[in-house]
Amino acid sequence: MMDQALRWRSFLRLHATPFVLSLLLIIIVLVAAIAQNSSLDRTIVDLLIRVVFVVGLYIFVGNSGVVSFGHAAFMMIGAYATAWQDCCSMVKSFFMPALPKLMLETTVPPPIATVTSGLFAALIGLLVGAAIMRLSGIGASIATFAVLVVFNVVYSNWESLTSGTSTMTGIPAFTDHWVALIAAVAAIFIAYLYKISRFGLMLRTSREDEVAAKASGVNVVLQRLIAFVLSAFFAGLAGGLYAHFLGTITVAAFYLDLTFITLAMLVIGGINSLSGAVIGVISISALIEVLRQLERGIDIGFTTIAVPGGTQEIGLGVAMVLILIFRQRGITGNQEITWPFSRFMDKPGNALATFRARRLAQLVCSQRSSPSSAVGRRRHLSRVTKQGGVP
Amino acid sequence: MNSALQFLIDALSVGSLYALAALGVGLVFGVLRLVNFAYGDFITVGSYALIVPSASITAIVFIGNWPWPLLVIASAAIVVIVALICEYLVFRPLRQAPPAVLMIASFGVGYIIQNAIITIYTARPKAIGIWPGLTEAVAIGDLRVPGLQLVTIVVALGLLALLILFLKKSPFGVQMRAAAEDFQMARMLGVRANTVIGTAFVISAFLAAIVSLLFLCQVGVVSFHMGTQLMLIAFIATVIGGMGSLVGAVVGGYTIGIVGTLLQVLLPENVRTFRDAFVFAAVIIILLARPQGLVVTRAARERV
């Protein structure tokens, strides 16, 4: 009995990250649910959809080390796939005359449509990824960017399927904060499971040293492809949620702005950690919201103080640059969040085991910085050894 | 015959513009490994430098009315100052940061510049006509081409020649090439990091100003996002040309110019709106065929 409890506790301690992150999101949603403020509620749903997207982005970018500019395209694919399935049954043939007859006549229930949209994006991700995952480094990044442009051009010009650049309306509202919360928590847990799985570990080896990984028998292309398809699924899922949230979609919403703001969230949070993805979304969203409120003006008794227009954008840019300058490895420093109270729960006799478990967790989860030069590597080594850690 | 010549001039003039922009991106990437997303906004600044800062609907042209040598110098000086400020405030503290962080920081810088422009000048595009004489057609044989296209080609070739001379002959140029090859080693042999990076930013900003003026002359309108598309194409050109290779950047720029123009001519009417999709699909194919780029430098070859 005692033994069982202990085992559970050490399990939770080792794998606290997804639980802590989910708890964080649950608290945010509960605050929104209690506040009953519709504008706050919309912000929260927006935030949760972003979490799904950025966590998806992290699955590929964080583990493979290849920066992807293409995920906005998968979100777009997901959003339009949703529209194809359950948009506006009456005028469907008017908006999308080129759809197959079967799809024109059926209207899929929103929950199923959301998931199938993710699956459709994953399928496209599989086809695209099979071609471009052979590339590494900046070449792969440019290829993903080319994918973004190709899909953007195709979707803005294929009038009979996407109604072109004009807005598509009439998608049923389905995403509220509970639905978005479930999706975000699912994304976090799956991303975590992927990270601690052997596939995640193999992909991270290739991130640290591609040649050594290949020499150790890792099929780098296959591992990248697995992560790419998984992350395309969550990008597509985010697209489906987004379409069901706003009810209207346009191609322009899924282009450079979305690409860069989500990448910025990931990098600012800490590109190599799941916690970084979630914390990045929360902090940047909070920053945007605060600046937006400031721009709208704050009532202090008899007068309203508002900062001049344009402050929101410039302030966001300045804050992003400052965070990057002062925390080059992101807010989380590329570490995972662990259970904050474990020190109080430790029993004296158990300290060593806890230490070992935590060290193991760090070894599995943490990202080792790899300076490119010999001097940097030696400096890094000596620094790490001084701290008594494992290099 | 005529249409072939016309095609050649079209392709070369578009390619020249891309090649100049790609050189600007490639120079900074070579020494700093910085993918500079703010470069597009440097280009934008080059054009906005010509008008008086104001929120008025019509452009109040100030520097834009000066005689052309002064105009070019003034515009370039302003872009250079902006670039050096960015380098000093943002890129210098981040020199040891991972490439992804540098990239996002440069995006942040671009975002700040872009929104500063919107705040000062408003988001409305403004018409500016500089050098109206250039848009007139010039007759070559029985072919009439816009003079601007010829000027673009000549300016690009001239600047390329100057740059090659600078990189091969001047001590700064030699130091820059050394730094691009192996930055650590160059520093150990006495190359000053700040000087080299500063020079790279100055030349890169100067090229941005030239690209900006040529582009403005072509479209006649300034807008806050005019540089974005050029920057992205320049960035792609440097990658397919071979990252870190300046020759590669030029080759990449001309390749994209030629592929784009070729597709414009060859594609049937009803799929021509999809042209950019084909151009970028071609980019993917080039990358897959030659992952190291069209021109492979010694430094870029992977060492184990």
XYZ file of C-alpha atoms in Angstrom:
695
model
C 0.000 0.000 0.000
C 2.706 2.384 1.093
C 4.883 1.129 -1.696
C 2.166 1.770 -4.253
C 1.723 5.363 -3.144
C 5.431 5.948 -3.288
C 5.645 4.559 -6.774
C 2.839 6.832 -7.915
C 4.484 9.784 -6.339
C 7.817 9.163 -7.977
C 6.058 8.578 -11.290
C 4.327 11.924 -10.994
C 7.563 13.577 -9.985
C 9.397 12.195 -12.983
C 6.611 13.058 -15.397
C 5.268 16.194 -13.751
C 5.717 18.445 -16.786
C 2.502 17.724 -18.744
C 0.442 17.724 -15.533
C 1.815 21.071 -14.395
C 1.324 22.632 -17.834
C -2.239 21.299 -18.099
C -2.978 22.547 -14.606
C -1.782 25.978 -15.659
C -4.199 25.996 -18.601
C -7.063 24.662 -16.455
C -6.519 27.475 -13.974
C -6.573 30.019 -16.805
C -9.837 28.593 -18.165
C -11.424 28.478 -14.695
C -10.563 32.139 -14.187
C -12.186 32.927 -17.522
C -15.246 30.816 -16.688
C -15.704 32.584 -13.363
C -15.074 36.074 -14.736
C -17.891 35.707 -17.318
C -16.260 38.351 -19.449
C -16.908 37.626 -23.113
C -13.902 39.525 -24.394
C -11.615 37.728 -21.934
C -13.250 34.456 -22.892
C -12.437 34.985 -26.568
C -8.845 35.815 -25.701
C -8.566 32.596 -23.699
C -9.982 30.424 -26.482
C -7.598 32.119 -28.894
C -4.753 31.379 -26.505
C -5.711 27.716 -26.192
C -5.884 27.277 -29.969
C -2.452 28.867 -30.188
C -1.235 26.394 -27.558
C -2.420 23.512 -29.746
C -0.648 25.012 -32.740
C 2.615 25.955 -31.022
C 2.839 22.635 -29.160
C 2.387 20.973 -32.549
C 5.110 23.203 -33.950
C 7.322 22.261 -31.016
C 6.937 18.529 -31.715
C 8.772 19.027 -34.983
C 10.933 22.136 -34.469
C 11.960 21.478 -30.880
C 12.905 17.855 -31.361
C 14.439 18.035 -34.832
C 16.129 21.437 -34.581
C 14.806 22.344 -38.037
C 12.888 25.617 -37.965
C 9.676 25.225 -39.930
C 7.962 28.157 -41.610
C 5.380 25.897 -43.169
C 3.054 25.034 -40.324
C 0.716 27.942 -40.951
C -0.095 26.190 -44.224
C -1.183 23.072 -42.320
C -3.408 25.198 -40.098
C -4.947 26.656 -43.244
C -5.419 23.182 -44.711
C -7.148 22.111 -41.500
C -9.376 25.185 -41.406
C -10.504 24.755 -45.011
C -10.965 21.017 -44.560
C -13.363 21.906 -41.747
C -15.217 24.273 -44.004
C -15.499 21.596 -46.678
C -17.077 19.243 -44.172
C -19.576 21.224 -42.188
C -19.897 24.705 -43.620
C -23.172 26.289 -44.614
C -25.153 23.302 -45.939
C -27.523 25.461 -47.995
C -24.998 27.494 -49.936
C -22.161 24.989 -49.962
C -22.409 24.440 -53.686
C -22.232 28.184 -54.184
C -19.019 28.650 -52.190
C -17.311 25.420 -53.172
C -18.763 24.070 -56.402
C -15.748 21.871 -57.093
C -16.264 19.663 -54.026
C -17.155 16.026 -54.655
C -20.918 15.445 -54.722
C -20.855 13.295 -51.600
C -19.202 16.051 -49.586
C -21.602 18.667 -50.925
C -24.565 16.683 -49.635
C -23.305 15.633 -46.217
C -22.685 17.817 -43.218
C -20.271 16.260 -40.756
C -20.785 16.916 -37.032
C -18.259 19.532 -35.810
C -16.264 17.321 -33.364
C -15.612 14.730 -36.064
C -14.907 17.427 -38.644
C -12.278 18.971 -36.385
C -10.411 15.714 -35.916
C -10.628 14.692 -39.572
C -9.290 18.132 -40.496
C -6.243 17.368 -38.402
C -5.914 13.986 -40.073
C -6.189 15.569 -43.506
C -3.432 18.054 -42.624
C -1.338 15.125 -41.369
C -1.866 13.337 -44.690
C -0.694 16.408 -46.606
C 2.183 16.656 -44.130
C 3.120 13.070 -44.946
C 3.179 13.745 -48.684
C 5.094 17.011 -48.348
C 7.400 15.713 -45.644
C 8.330 12.610 -47.612
C 9.842 14.953 -50.168
C 11.518 17.600 -48.059
C 12.608 15.778 -44.899
C 15.785 14.693 -46.641
C 17.027 18.253 -46.314
C 18.724 19.516 -43.167
C 19.337 22.829 -41.511
C 18.491 26.036 -43.267
C 17.754 24.270 -46.548
C 14.928 22.390 -44.858
C 13.625 25.637 -43.365
C 13.527 27.254 -46.796
C 11.768 24.210 -48.214
C 9.066 24.483 -45.536
C 8.766 28.150 -46.376
C 8.337 27.269 -50.040
C 5.582 24.856 -48.967
C 3.842 27.734 -47.172
C 3.956 29.914 -50.277
C 2.841 27.120 -52.610
C -0.232 26.309 -50.500
C -0.993 29.976 -49.970
C -0.951 30.654 -53.709
C -2.980 27.545 -54.497
C -5.631 28.241 -51.853
C -5.950 31.911 -52.788
C -6.441 31.128 -56.453
C -8.451 27.899 -56.447
C -11.731 29.788 -56.394
C -14.011 26.792 -56.852
C -12.753 25.088 -53.667
C -11.799 27.887 -51.335
C -13.722 30.887 -52.716
C -10.350 32.475 -53.337
C -9.085 35.324 -51.229
C -12.567 36.288 -50.060
C -13.844 35.307 -46.646
C -15.694 32.035 -46.227
C -18.489 32.293 -43.676
C -21.100 30.102 -42.068
C -18.973 27.508 -40.280
C -20.894 26.387 -37.179
C -19.570 27.699 -33.858
C -18.385 24.749 -31.853
C -15.134 25.701 -30.133
C -15.685 27.129 -26.672
C -13.080 27.237 -23.941
C -13.767 23.677 -22.756
C -13.326 22.173 -26.215
C -10.174 24.200 -26.771
C -8.913 23.183 -23.335
C -9.393 19.483 -24.089
C -7.521 19.867 -27.364
C -4.690 21.810 -25.722
C -4.287 19.289 -22.893
C -4.344 16.423 -25.396
C -1.694 18.179 -27.466
C 0.497 18.673 -24.398
C 0.248 15.037 -23.304
C 0.864 13.615 -26.761
C 3.801 15.973 -27.294
C 5.222 14.856 -23.952
C 4.718 11.177 -24.715
C 6.374 11.674 -28.066
C 9.253 13.496 -26.420
C 10.014 10.727 -23.925
C 9.446 7.973 -26.482
C 12.350 6.381 -28.285
C 11.285 8.195 -31.457
C 11.621 11.559 -29.743
C 14.963 10.579 -28.301
C 16.253 9.431 -31.689
C 15.122 12.666 -33.329
C 16.824 14.741 -30.637
C 20.049 12.833 -31.197
C 19.907 13.900 -34.819
C 19.336 17.490 -33.679
C 22.489 17.413 -31.579
C 24.682 15.739 -34.160
C 23.215 14.455 -37.374
C 26.264 12.509 -38.486
C 26.711 10.786 -35.134
C 23.010 9.938 -35.049
C 23.200 8.348 -38.475
C 26.287 6.441 -37.420
C 24.370 5.128 -34.393
C 21.701 3.707 -36.635
C 19.080 6.429 -36.469
C 17.071 6.806 -39.657
C 17.043 10.588 -39.517
C 14.704 11.103 -42.464
C 12.112 8.683 -41.068
C 12.284 10.167 -37.558
C 11.867 13.684 -38.925
C 8.943 12.547 -41.020
C 7.188 11.007 -38.007
C 7.537 14.241 -36.043
C 6.511 16.311 -39.061
C 3.306 14.342 -39.620
C 2.428 14.457 -35.922
C 2.986 18.191 -35.771
C 1.052 18.741 -39.001
C -1.857 16.928 -37.338
C -1.924 19.377 -34.444
C -1.507 22.354 -36.787
C -4.505 21.074 -38.756
C -6.443 20.447 -35.550
C -5.731 24.027 -34.492
C -7.035 25.108 -37.890
C -10.252 23.142 -37.391
C -10.728 24.617 -33.919
C -10.024 28.086 -35.254
C -12.593 27.735 -38.047
C -15.176 26.474 -35.560
C -14.312 29.330 -33.215
C -14.535 32.302 -35.580
C -17.013 30.845 -38.047
C -15.215 32.648 -40.850
C -11.846 31.988 -42.484
C -9.672 33.713 -45.049
C -6.450 32.592 -46.660
C -4.673 35.782 -45.575
C -5.016 34.834 -41.888
C -2.665 31.875 -42.364
C 0.400 33.481 -43.815
C 3.522 35.281 -42.688
C 2.051 37.054 -39.646
C 0.834 33.801 -38.123
C 4.074 32.023 -39.029
C 6.236 34.584 -37.323
C 4.166 35.268 -34.239
C 3.913 31.549 -33.457
C 7.608 30.969 -34.087
C 8.365 33.952 -31.878
C 6.208 32.418 -29.131
C 8.114 29.157 -29.367
C 11.569 30.743 -29.428
C 10.788 33.182 -26.637
C 9.419 30.406 -24.458
C 12.400 28.167 -25.164
C 12.513 26.377 -28.499
C 13.707 23.005 -27.194
C 11.243 22.425 -24.401
C 7.561 21.618 -24.294
C 7.175 23.941 -21.322
C 8.772 26.642 -23.471
C 6.069 26.227 -26.112
C 3.257 26.610 -23.575
C 4.898 29.358 -21.518
C 5.795 31.235 -24.707
C 2.187 31.273 -25.885
C 0.887 32.339 -22.494
C 3.416 35.117 -21.974
C 3.227 36.607 -25.471
C -0.585 36.413 -25.487
C -0.639 38.104 -22.082
C 1.747 40.771 -23.312
C -0.378 41.480 -26.391
C -3.512 41.677 -24.245
C -1.926 44.061 -21.728
C -0.627 46.329 -24.476
C -4.021 46.258 -26.196
C -5.715 47.296 -22.948
C -3.173 50.071 -22.476
C -3.844 51.341 -25.967
C -7.581 51.312 -25.342
C -6.990 53.338 -22.195
C -7.260 52.772 -18.469
C -9.837 54.546 -16.323
C -8.376 56.193 -13.275
C -11.262 57.993 -11.629
C -11.994 61.087 -13.657
C -9.794 60.554 -16.689
C -8.593 57.894 -19.090
C -4.948 57.325 -19.742
C -4.156 55.779 -23.089
C -0.814 55.233 -24.688
C -0.529 56.486 -28.280
C -1.536 54.216 -31.175
C 1.105 51.871 -32.490
C 2.489 51.253 -28.993
C 1.000 47.774 -28.963
C 2.972 46.544 -31.958
C 6.186 48.404 -31.221
C 6.016 47.421 -27.556
C 5.542 43.775 -28.518
C 8.564 43.916 -30.805
C 10.720 45.620 -28.179
C 9.656 43.157 -25.483
C 10.419 40.204 -27.757
C 13.879 41.497 -28.589
C 14.622 42.295 -24.929
C 13.585 38.831 -23.745
C 15.798 37.267 -26.389
C 18.771 39.456 -25.464
C 18.523 38.737 -21.763
C 17.403 35.122 -21.989
C 18.954 33.742 -25.127
C 17.593 30.274 -24.466
C 14.074 31.482 -23.906
C 12.075 32.101 -20.756
C 12.299 28.491 -19.639
C 15.972 28.281 -20.632
C 15.067 25.181 -22.668
C 14.361 23.274 -19.432
C 11.129 21.542 -18.585
C 9.020 22.713 -15.712
C 9.064 20.162 -12.919
C 6.798 19.749 -9.930
C 7.496 22.889 -7.897
C 6.718 21.459 -4.445
C 8.718 18.234 -4.559
C 11.243 19.503 -2.052
C 8.584 19.636 0.662
C 7.292 16.198 -0.163
C 10.670 14.527 0.008
C 11.290 12.191 2.880
C 14.819 12.353 4.242
C 15.659 8.766 3.355
C 14.406 9.249 -0.138
C 16.596 12.161 -1.151
C 19.097 10.189 -3.164
C 16.458 8.354 -5.166
C 14.727 11.625 -5.920
C 17.979 13.141 -7.004
C 18.640 10.251 -9.329
C 15.162 10.372 -10.777
C 15.411 14.084 -11.352
C 18.825 13.751 -12.923
C 17.468 11.083 -15.216
C 14.536 13.252 -16.145
C 16.878 16.119 -16.900
C 19.066 13.906 -19.001
C 16.115 12.780 -21.018
C 14.405 16.119 -21.263
C 16.969 18.850 -21.114
C 18.682 20.246 -24.106
C 22.426 20.389 -24.047
C 23.729 23.459 -25.762
C 26.243 22.517 -28.384
C 28.653 25.311 -29.202
C 30.031 24.907 -32.665
C 33.610 25.885 -32.041
C 36.226 23.861 -30.239
C 36.916 26.690 -27.805
C 33.253 27.073 -27.014
C 32.887 23.365 -26.464
C 35.790 23.238 -24.035
C 34.470 26.255 -22.163
C 31.076 24.626 -22.062
C 32.513 21.372 -20.792
C 34.452 23.025 -18.005
C 31.397 25.022 -16.998
C 29.243 21.957 -16.843
C 31.787 19.928 -14.916
C 32.214 22.713 -12.409
C 28.529 22.593 -11.708
C 28.912 18.906 -11.091
C 26.496 17.944 -13.838
C 26.799 15.390 -16.542
C 28.179 16.953 -19.709
C 14.444 36.812 -82.111
C 12.862 39.920 -80.699
C 10.823 38.025 -78.162
C 13.911 36.113 -77.090
C 15.802 39.367 -76.524
C 12.801 40.832 -74.736
C 12.675 37.760 -72.503
C 16.386 37.996 -71.796
C 16.161 41.636 -70.763
C 13.085 40.969 -68.590
C 14.740 38.034 -66.868
C 18.044 39.811 -66.349
C 16.494 42.963 -64.916
C 14.295 41.047 -62.468
C 17.219 38.789 -61.653
C 19.526 41.762 -61.089
C 17.230 43.212 -58.474
C 16.997 39.837 -56.705
C 20.740 39.309 -56.972
C 21.509 42.660 -55.331
C 19.081 41.959 -52.510
C 20.454 38.428 -52.128
C 23.980 39.800 -51.860
C 22.846 42.057 -49.042
C 21.340 39.104 -47.176
C 24.269 36.831 -48.007
C 26.988 39.224 -46.820
C 25.569 39.432 -43.316
C 24.810 35.731 -43.216
C 28.377 34.951 -44.225
C 30.000 36.648 -41.265
C 27.319 36.460 -38.607
C 25.217 33.389 -39.557
C 22.300 35.773 -39.175
C 19.252 35.236 -41.336
C 18.271 38.874 -41.344
C 14.507 39.192 -41.651
C 14.823 42.907 -40.954
C 16.475 43.283 -44.347
C 13.134 43.812 -46.072
C 12.470 46.683 -43.734
C 15.873 48.184 -44.483
C 14.716 48.203 -48.102
C 11.474 49.891 -47.076
C 13.361 52.520 -45.068
C 15.405 53.365 -48.161
C 12.263 54.545 -49.926
C 10.568 56.218 -46.975
C 13.782 58.210 -46.473
C 12.805 60.222 -49.536
C 9.691 61.779 -48.023
C 9.079 63.989 -45.035
C 7.766 62.077 -42.001
C 4.073 62.942 -41.752
C 0.704 61.281 -41.665
C -0.565 63.244 -44.686
C -2.226 61.371 -47.537
C 0.046 62.625 -50.273
C 3.778 62.172 -50.053
C 5.722 65.326 -49.233
C 8.854 64.640 -51.198
C 12.009 66.111 -49.743
C 15.172 64.118 -50.406
C 13.419 62.635 -53.414
C 13.738 65.989 -55.218
C 17.479 66.202 -54.888
C 19.779 65.527 -57.848
C 20.341 61.808 -58.184
C 23.868 61.420 -56.725
C 22.855 63.287 -53.575
C 19.579 61.398 -53.415
C 21.303 58.018 -53.555
C 23.873 59.037 -50.947
C 21.260 60.467 -48.569
C 18.972 57.459 -48.832
C 21.859 55.038 -48.389
C 23.191 57.006 -45.418
C 19.847 56.790 -43.648
C 19.543 53.042 -44.229
C 23.138 52.513 -43.093
C 22.470 54.437 -39.876
C 19.349 52.374 -39.171
C 21.236 49.142 -39.872
C 24.144 50.094 -37.630
C 21.803 51.042 -34.791
C 20.096 47.626 -35.096
C 23.466 45.909 -35.156
C 24.684 47.748 -32.074
C 21.533 47.415 -29.999
C 20.316 43.935 -30.917
C 22.665 41.785 -32.946
C 25.818 42.585 -31.009
C 24.495 41.331 -27.641
C 23.125 38.255 -29.422
C 26.286 37.306 -31.285
C 26.725 34.040 -29.361
C 23.048 33.109 -29.511
C 21.752 30.099 -31.487
C 20.756 30.867 -35.114
C 17.040 30.445 -34.446
C 17.187 33.087 -31.708
C 19.071 35.496 -33.954
C 16.519 34.913 -36.671
C 13.545 35.613 -34.430
C 15.347 38.666 -33.011
C 15.821 40.009 -36.526
C 12.158 39.380 -37.159
C 11.416 41.377 -34.002
C 13.601 44.219 -35.268
C 11.784 44.174 -38.597
C 8.446 44.202 -36.788
C 9.514 47.254 -34.794
C 10.724 49.142 -37.891
C 7.592 48.265 -39.831
C 5.261 49.432 -37.088
C 7.331 52.545 -36.471
C 6.831 53.369 -40.149
C 3.083 52.736 -39.850
C 2.892 54.957 -36.760
C 4.820 57.803 -38.367
C 3.646 57.647 -41.984
C 0.330 55.725 -41.604
C -0.278 52.387 -43.316
C -1.527 54.040 -46.518
C 0.669 53.532 -49.596
C 1.987 56.790 -51.022
C 2.861 57.575 -54.612
C 6.334 58.921 -55.311
C 7.703 59.345 -58.792
C 11.449 59.525 -58.851
C 13.430 59.749 -62.039
C 10.446 59.747 -64.438
C 12.881 59.769 -67.352
C 13.856 56.185 -66.578
C 10.432 54.717 -67.242
C 10.457 55.914 -70.855
C 11.093 53.268 -73.471
C 14.435 52.978 -75.167
C 14.749 51.537 -78.650
C 17.223 48.708 -79.243
C 16.992 47.832 -82.903
C 13.252 47.558 -83.438
C 12.647 46.507 -79.833
C 11.442 49.020 -77.285
C 12.313 48.286 -73.645
C 11.862 50.459 -70.548
C 15.097 52.275 -69.791
C 14.722 51.278 -66.159
C 15.338 47.621 -67.006
C 18.622 48.471 -68.690
C 19.625 50.760 -65.828
C 18.859 47.993 -63.313
C 21.035 45.535 -65.202
C 23.895 48.005 -65.593
C 23.737 49.147 -61.955
C 23.699 45.553 -60.732
C 26.651 44.518 -62.867
C 28.567 47.649 -61.883
C 27.971 47.084 -58.188
C 28.925 43.432 -58.520
C 32.203 44.407 -60.139
C 32.867 46.973 -57.414
C 32.047 44.468 -54.701
C 34.322 41.834 -56.198
C 37.119 44.401 -56.379
C 36.476 45.363 -52.772
C 36.431 41.776 -51.534
C 39.532 40.723 -53.457
C 41.750 43.782 -53.150
C 40.955 45.850 -50.070
C 42.134 44.706 -46.627
C 38.551 44.971 -45.315
C 37.359 42.740 -48.102
C 40.002 40.118 -47.442
C 39.153 40.158 -43.746
C 35.462 39.727 -44.550
C 36.132 36.742 -46.752
C 38.309 35.228 -44.066
C 35.601 35.771 -41.476
C 32.995 34.208 -43.734
C 35.198 31.148 -44.122
C 35.951 30.591 -40.435
C 35.053 33.318 -38.008
C 36.902 31.940 -34.979
C 40.086 31.349 -36.899
C 39.974 34.795 -38.494
C 39.589 36.412 -35.077
C 42.563 34.497 -33.745
C 44.622 35.813 -36.627
C 43.762 39.377 -35.684
C 40.607 40.185 -37.614
C 38.427 42.511 -35.566
C 34.931 41.090 -35.213
C 33.248 44.474 -34.763
C 34.895 45.973 -37.838
C 34.060 43.042 -40.067
C 30.460 42.755 -38.918
C 30.052 46.534 -39.081
C 31.387 46.599 -42.645
C 29.081 43.768 -43.632
C 26.091 45.673 -42.272
C 27.149 48.904 -44.019
C 27.495 47.231 -47.416
C 24.333 45.238 -46.892
C 22.413 48.412 -45.995
C 23.871 50.260 -48.966
C 22.670 47.475 -51.278
C 19.260 47.635 -49.589
C 19.036 51.346 -50.407
C 19.957 50.763 -54.058
C 17.451 47.917 -54.365
C 14.863 50.129 -52.718
C 15.357 53.022 -55.156
C 15.321 50.763 -58.221
C 12.202 49.001 -56.972
C 10.490 52.282 -56.089
C 11.271 53.608 -59.551
C 9.569 50.536 -60.973
C 6.398 50.546 -58.868
C 6.113 54.264 -58.057
C 4.493 53.668 -54.660
C 5.939 53.329 -51.166
C 4.190 51.077 -48.674
C 5.258 49.656 -45.343
C 5.495 46.096 -46.646
C 7.205 46.818 -49.959
C 10.453 45.167 -48.820
C 8.984 41.949 -47.421
C 8.530 40.081 -50.688
C 11.961 41.150 -51.951
C 13.600 40.059 -48.707
C 11.968 36.632 -48.833
C 13.060 36.078 -52.422
C 16.563 37.316 -51.592
C 16.686 34.933 -48.668
C 15.607 32.002 -50.843
C 18.112 33.027 -53.502
C 20.981 32.894 -51.009
C 19.922 29.434 -49.879
C 19.513 27.851 -53.284
C 22.705 29.591 -54.394
C 24.602 28.078 -51.486
C 24.543 29.564 -47.998
C 27.624 31.591 -47.208
C 28.695 31.913 -50.832
C 28.405 35.381 -52.356
C 28.756 34.082 -55.885
C 25.992 31.660 -54.964
C 23.755 34.528 -53.825
C 24.129 36.222 -57.203
C 23.578 32.969 -59.075
C 20.528 32.247 -56.913
C 19.089 35.714 -57.544
C 19.422 35.403 -61.305
C 18.090 31.831 -61.208
C 14.886 32.910 -59.480
C 14.542 35.870 -61.852
C 14.944 33.646 -64.890
C 12.675 30.855 -63.590
C 9.961 33.385 -62.709
C 10.099 35.120 -66.090
C 10.273 31.814 -67.930
C 7.174 30.507 -66.159
C 5.355 33.764 -66.883
C 5.959 33.155 -70.592
C 5.514 29.385 -70.721
C 2.534 28.770 -68.440
C -0.861 28.643 -70.121
C -3.180 31.566 -69.407
C -5.496 29.819 -66.934
C -2.771 28.620 -64.556
C -0.711 31.798 -64.716
C -2.207 33.039 -61.444
C -0.551 30.019 -59.839
C 2.860 31.125 -61.121
C 4.390 31.728 -57.691
C 3.373 28.238 -56.609
C 5.378 26.873 -59.534
C 8.342 29.130 -58.737
C 8.455 27.914 -55.147
C 7.929 24.306 -56.185
C 10.970 24.818 -58.409
C 12.836 26.100 -55.356
C 12.024 22.857 -53.507
C 13.186 20.811 -56.485
C 16.474 22.744 -56.716
C 17.007 22.230 -52.988
C 16.355 18.511 -53.270
C 18.679 18.147 -56.240
C 21.448 20.222 -54.716
C 21.016 20.467 -50.920
C 24.294 22.370 -50.557
C 23.211 24.996 -53.059
C 24.146 25.673 -56.653
C 27.590 26.989 -55.710
C 29.299 24.990 -52.978
C 31.988 26.793 -50.998
C 34.759 25.012 -49.176
C 33.489 26.341 -45.863
C 29.990 25.045 -46.455
C 31.045 21.483 -47.176
C 30.151 19.332 -44.249
C 33.077 18.168 -42.200
C 32.828 15.295 -39.797
